[in-house]
Amino acid sequence: MIAQHFINGAWSDIGDRIAVEDPGTGEPIGEVVLADPTCVDKAVVAADACAQRGELTRSRPAYRLSLMLQMAAAIRAVTEEGAEVLCRESGKPLRDARGEFEEAARYFEYYGGMADKLEGRSIPLGEDYFDWTMREPHGVSAHIVPWNFPVGIAARSLAAGLAAGNCVVLKSPELTPLALCILVKALASTDLPAGAINLISGDGAMTGAALVRHPLVQHIVFTGSVPTGRAILRAAAERIVPCVMELGGKSAAVVHADADIDTVVASVESGVFFNAGQVCSAMARLIVHESLHDRLADAIAARAEALEIGHGLDDPDLSALISGPQLERVEQHCAGAIAEGAKALTGGQRVMRAGYFMQPTVFTEVAPSMRVANDEIFGPAISLMPFSDSAQAIALANGTDYGLVAGVFGQDINRTLDTARQLEAGQVFVNEWFAGGVETPFGGTGQSGYGREKGLEALDNHLRTRNIAVRLNR
Ligand code: NAD
């Protein structure tokens, strides 16, 4: 399969190509065409022309609603085909790849249902004035997505952007561009106007950089790493383009003395081993009451060692990392942690087999100053740190530059909710990591970024408010 560009309603394969690998085997499975600046320009001009024609906005908003419900159905119809491709290119288990397509369909239903409810308000200014606000799309919105959840992340910003009436240029990630072509083909099988959604594939240095610098781009949604986020913000600053930044994390859960151990272990399994830990909101740190620490550490290590490792198509508990360089990075992080004095209770090394597999890894004896307690590893590794009182636990949890999500486990409602209130993160999970859904706002504080995706709040990013103030001549 070749990941092509979809521009103004037509597919094109013009550009240099690089290979796409199956990280579960290390074998090539396809190619991706790299969009050069001319190609990027065509995509942005097509989106701008569609926005100028007002094709998404000139009809009654129920048009966008019905279009987006068609899209949700079209996504469900390609789930099996798309999930297999996503599984192969990302390494993730087939069930999770299916889940990502289902999540994508949900975004189109959820935001489609909002497309006819984006109302302004009237503002009383006394009898000599009539004043109201309108909520309008930005125009051309550029969306840049990472490789870890390409379909889910693209769908969440596409759906919110489209509901708001924006025309989008989506840049796929170079490591996982294939399943996104299936998603976009499904969207294009509906009554989608030409130019309303354009897909370009390519790398960051050429394709991504040309997109964010393009003079017709009026809004940017970026999901990815902090250094890339900074580079995009610098480019956006030149033209004062509004941005949404969904960046990395080093999220922590606080485990109080009265927490249910089985509940915590189940949450660790999904929190740090789901997608092989390549999740921005992974449970990277566990701050555990000293009375539970050793028992919980042993239980987590036992669960980690029991995980079945395998190719995504076999639906394993733990799948491959995305690439050779990513495996190298994760292994180096783990070696660095051990060199700093952390203890690998289990794991810490690659798995010797074809593909890019990392052992599930549990660190104890982690000091807050160590890199392993502060840097995003983006692999299946968790660090446990003991605490003796709640204030210390909260200080440890809040002690990094990030603030994407956080969690707390405990039975005492007062203590548990008081901890939740004090955790500095955009979303706090209580007694279940990853509680929430497409309906709940998600996004960071600090170096995890700003703006919100998911939930009704995401629509605020995709709309701008205009005020009309009228002086009445009575
Ligand atoms: P990355 O920053 O390397 O790449 C993300 C995307 O940006 C890719 O499509 C890439 O091609 C593009 N890009 C790279 N340089 C660019 C440039 N100069 N201009 C424009 N585009 C450019 O990130 P990654 O390695 O793909 O993903 C991992 C990172 O993403 C982790 O830090 C993770 O925490 C973060 N992430 C965050 C969220 C979230 O919602 N907060 C979700 C998933 C991943």
CSV table of N, CA and C and ligand atoms in Angstrom, one decimal, residues 144-149 153 156 171-174 202-205 207-210 212 222-229 231-232 245-249 278-281 326 329 376 378 404 442-443 448 453, ligand 1:
chain,number,residue,atom,x,y,z
A,144,ILE,N,-1.8,18.4,12.6
A,144,ILE,CA,-0.6,17.6,12.5
A,144,ILE,C,-0.6,16.6,13.6
A,145,VAL,N,-0.6,15.3,13.2
A,145,VAL,CA,-0.8,14.2,14.2
A,145,VAL,C,0.4,13.3,14.3
A,146,PRO,N,0.6,12.7,15.5
A,146,PRO,CA,1.7,11.8,15.7
A,146,PRO,C,1.4,10.4,15.3
A,147,TRP,N,2.3,9.5,15.5
A,147,TRP,CA,2.2,8.1,15.0
A,147,TRP,C,1.5,7.2,16.0
A,148,ASN,N,1.3,7.6,17.2
A,148,ASN,CA,0.9,6.6,18.2
A,148,ASN,C,-0.6,6.2,18.1
A,149,PHE,N,-1.5,7.2,17.8
A,149,PHE,CA,-2.9,7.0,17.6
A,149,PHE,C,-3.3,7.8,16.3
A,153,ILE,N,-6.5,10.3,16.8
A,153,ILE,CA,-6.1,11.7,17.0
A,153,ILE,C,-6.5,12.6,15.8
A,156,ARG,N,-10.3,13.1,16.0
A,156,ARG,CA,-10.8,14.1,17.0
A,156,ARG,C,-10.7,15.5,16.6
A,171,LYS,N,-1.9,16.6,8.1
A,171,LYS,CA,-0.6,15.9,7.8
A,171,LYS,C,-0.5,14.6,8.6
A,172,SER,N,-0.3,13.5,7.8
A,172,SER,CA,-0.2,12.2,8.5
A,172,SER,C,1.2,12.1,9.0
A,173,PRO,N,1.4,11.2,10.1
A,173,PRO,CA,2.7,11.0,10.6
A,173,PRO,C,3.5,10.0,9.6
A,174,GLU,N,4.8,10.3,9.5
A,174,GLU,CA,5.5,9.5,8.5
A,174,GLU,C,5.7,8.0,8.8
A,202,GLY,N,3.9,13.0,4.7
A,202,GLY,CA,5.3,13.5,4.6
A,202,GLY,C,6.0,13.6,6.0
A,203,ASP,N,7.2,14.1,6.0
A,203,ASP,CA,7.9,14.2,7.2
A,203,ASP,C,7.7,15.6,7.9
A,204,GLY,N,8.4,15.8,9.0
A,204,GLY,CA,8.2,17.0,9.7
A,204,GLY,C,9.0,18.2,9.1
A,205,ALA,N,10.3,17.8,8.8
A,205,ALA,CA,11.2,18.9,8.4
A,205,ALA,C,10.8,19.6,7.1
A,207,THR,N,7.5,18.6,5.0
A,207,THR,CA,6.1,18.8,4.8
A,207,THR,C,5.4,19.5,5.9
A,208,GLY,N,5.7,19.1,7.1
A,208,GLY,CA,5.1,19.8,8.3
A,208,GLY,C,5.5,21.2,8.4
A,209,ALA,N,6.8,21.5,8.2
A,209,ALA,CA,7.3,22.9,8.3
A,209,ALA,C,6.6,23.8,7.2
A,210,ALA,N,6.5,23.2,6.0
A,210,ALA,CA,5.9,24.0,4.9
A,210,ALA,C,4.4,24.3,5.2
A,212,VAL,N,2.9,24.6,8.3
A,212,VAL,CA,2.6,25.6,9.4
A,212,VAL,C,3.1,27.0,9.0
A,222,PHE,N,-1.8,20.9,16.8
A,222,PHE,CA,-0.7,20.0,16.8
A,222,PHE,C,-0.7,19.0,17.9
A,223,THR,N,-0.5,17.8,17.6
A,223,THR,CA,-0.3,16.8,18.7
A,223,THR,C,1.1,16.1,18.5
A,224,GLY,N,1.9,16.2,19.4
A,224,GLY,CA,3.2,15.6,19.3
A,224,GLY,C,4.2,16.0,20.4
A,225,SER,N,5.4,16.0,20.1
A,225,SER,CA,6.4,16.2,21.2
A,225,SER,C,6.6,17.7,21.5
A,226,VAL,N,7.2,18.0,22.6
A,226,VAL,CA,7.4,19.4,23.1
A,226,VAL,C,8.4,20.1,22.1
A,227,PRO,N,9.5,19.5,21.7
A,227,PRO,CA,10.4,20.3,20.8
A,227,PRO,C,9.7,20.7,19.5
A,228,THR,N,8.9,19.7,18.9
A,228,THR,CA,8.2,20.1,17.7
A,228,THR,C,7.2,21.1,17.9
A,229,GLY,N,6.5,21.0,19.1
A,229,GLY,CA,5.5,22.0,19.4
A,229,GLY,C,6.1,23.4,19.5
A,231,ALA,N,8.8,24.4,17.9
A,231,ALA,CA,9.2,24.9,16.5
A,231,ALA,C,7.9,25.4,15.8
A,232,ILE,N,6.8,24.7,16.0
A,232,ILE,CA,5.6,25.1,15.3
A,232,ILE,C,5.1,26.5,15.9
A,245,MET,N,-2.0,23.0,21.3
A,245,MET,CA,-0.8,22.2,21.5
A,245,MET,C,-1.1,21.1,22.5
A,246,GLU,N,-1.1,19.9,21.9
A,246,GLU,CA,-1.3,18.7,22.7
A,246,GLU,C,0.1,18.0,22.8
A,247,LEU,N,0.8,18.1,23.9
A,247,LEU,CA,2.2,17.7,23.9
A,247,LEU,C,2.4,16.5,24.8
A,248,GLY,N,3.5,16.4,25.3
A,248,GLY,CA,3.9,15.1,26.1
A,248,GLY,C,3.4,15.2,27.5
A,249,GLY,N,3.9,14.2,28.3
A,249,GLY,CA,3.5,14.1,29.7
A,249,GLY,C,4.4,13.2,30.5
A,278,GLN,N,3.4,3.8,24.7
A,278,GLN,CA,3.6,5.0,23.8
A,278,GLN,C,2.3,5.8,23.7
A,279,VAL,N,2.0,6.4,24.9
A,279,VAL,CA,0.8,7.1,25.1
A,279,VAL,C,1.1,8.4,25.8
A,280,CYS,N,0.7,9.5,25.3
A,280,CYS,CA,1.1,10.8,26.0
A,280,CYS,C,0.6,10.8,27.4
A,281,SER,N,-0.6,10.2,27.6
A,281,SER,CA,-1.2,10.2,29.0
A,281,SER,C,-1.0,8.9,29.7
A,326,GLN,N,13.1,4.1,18.2
A,326,GLN,CA,12.3,4.3,19.4
A,326,GLN,C,12.7,3.2,20.5
A,329,ARG,N,15.9,4.3,22.0
A,329,ARG,CA,15.7,5.4,23.0
A,329,ARG,C,15.2,4.9,24.3
A,376,GLU,N,10.0,12.0,29.7
A,376,GLU,CA,9.0,11.1,29.1
A,376,GLU,C,9.8,10.0,28.4
A,378,PHE,N,8.1,7.1,26.9
A,378,PHE,CA,7.3,6.7,25.8
A,378,PHE,C,7.5,5.2,25.5
A,404,LEU,N,-0.3,16.8,32.0
A,404,LEU,CA,-1.3,16.3,31.1
A,404,LEU,C,-2.5,15.7,31.8
A,442,PHE,N,-9.9,17.1,27.2
A,442,PHE,CA,-8.5,16.5,27.4
A,442,PHE,C,-7.5,17.5,26.9
A,443,GLY,N,-6.5,17.7,27.7
A,443,GLY,CA,-5.4,18.6,27.3
A,443,GLY,C,-4.6,19.0,28.5
A,448,SER,N,2.9,20.3,28.9
A,448,SER,CA,1.9,19.4,28.1
A,448,SER,C,1.1,20.1,27.1
A,453,GLU,N,-8.9,19.2,23.6
A,453,GLU,CA,-9.5,18.4,22.6
A,453,GLU,C,-10.5,17.6,23.3
B,1,NAD,P1,6.8,14.5,16.9
B,1,NAD,O1,6.7,15.8,17.5
B,1,NAD,O2,8.2,14.0,16.5
B,1,NAD,O3,5.9,14.5,15.5
B,1,NAD,C1,4.6,14.8,15.5
B,1,NAD,C2,4.2,15.2,14.2
B,1,NAD,O4,4.8,16.5,13.9
B,1,NAD,C3,4.6,14.3,13.0
B,1,NAD,O5,3.5,14.3,12.1
B,1,NAD,C4,5.8,15.0,12.4
B,1,NAD,O6,6.0,14.7,11.1
B,1,NAD,C5,5.4,16.4,12.6
B,1,NAD,N1,6.6,17.4,12.7
B,1,NAD,C6,7.8,17.1,13.1
B,1,NAD,N2,8.6,18.3,13.0
B,1,NAD,C7,7.8,19.2,12.5
B,1,NAD,C8,8.0,20.6,12.2
B,1,NAD,N3,9.1,21.2,12.3
B,1,NAD,N4,6.9,21.3,11.7
B,1,NAD,C9,5.7,20.7,11.6
B,1,NAD,N5,5.5,19.4,11.8
B,1,NAD,C10,6.5,18.7,12.3
B,1,NAD,O7,6.1,13.5,17.9
B,1,NAD,P2,6.0,11.9,17.7
B,1,NAD,O8,7.3,11.3,18.0
B,1,NAD,O9,5.3,11.6,16.4
B,1,NAD,O10,4.9,11.6,18.9
B,1,NAD,C11,5.3,11.4,20.2
B,1,NAD,C12,5.1,12.6,21.0
B,1,NAD,O11,3.7,13.1,20.9
B,1,NAD,C13,5.3,12.3,22.5
B,1,NAD,O12,5.9,13.4,23.1
B,1,NAD,C14,3.8,12.3,23.0
B,1,NAD,O13,3.7,12.6,24.4
B,1,NAD,C15,3.1,13.3,22.1
B,1,NAD,N6,1.7,13.0,22.0
B,1,NAD,C16,0.8,13.8,22.6
B,1,NAD,C17,-0.6,13.6,22.6
B,1,NAD,C18,-1.6,14.5,23.3
B,1,NAD,O14,-2.7,14.4,23.0
B,1,NAD,N7,-1.1,15.3,24.2
B,1,NAD,C19,-1.0,12.4,22.0
B,1,NAD,C20,-0.1,11.6,21.4
B,1,NAD,C21,1.3,11.9,21.4
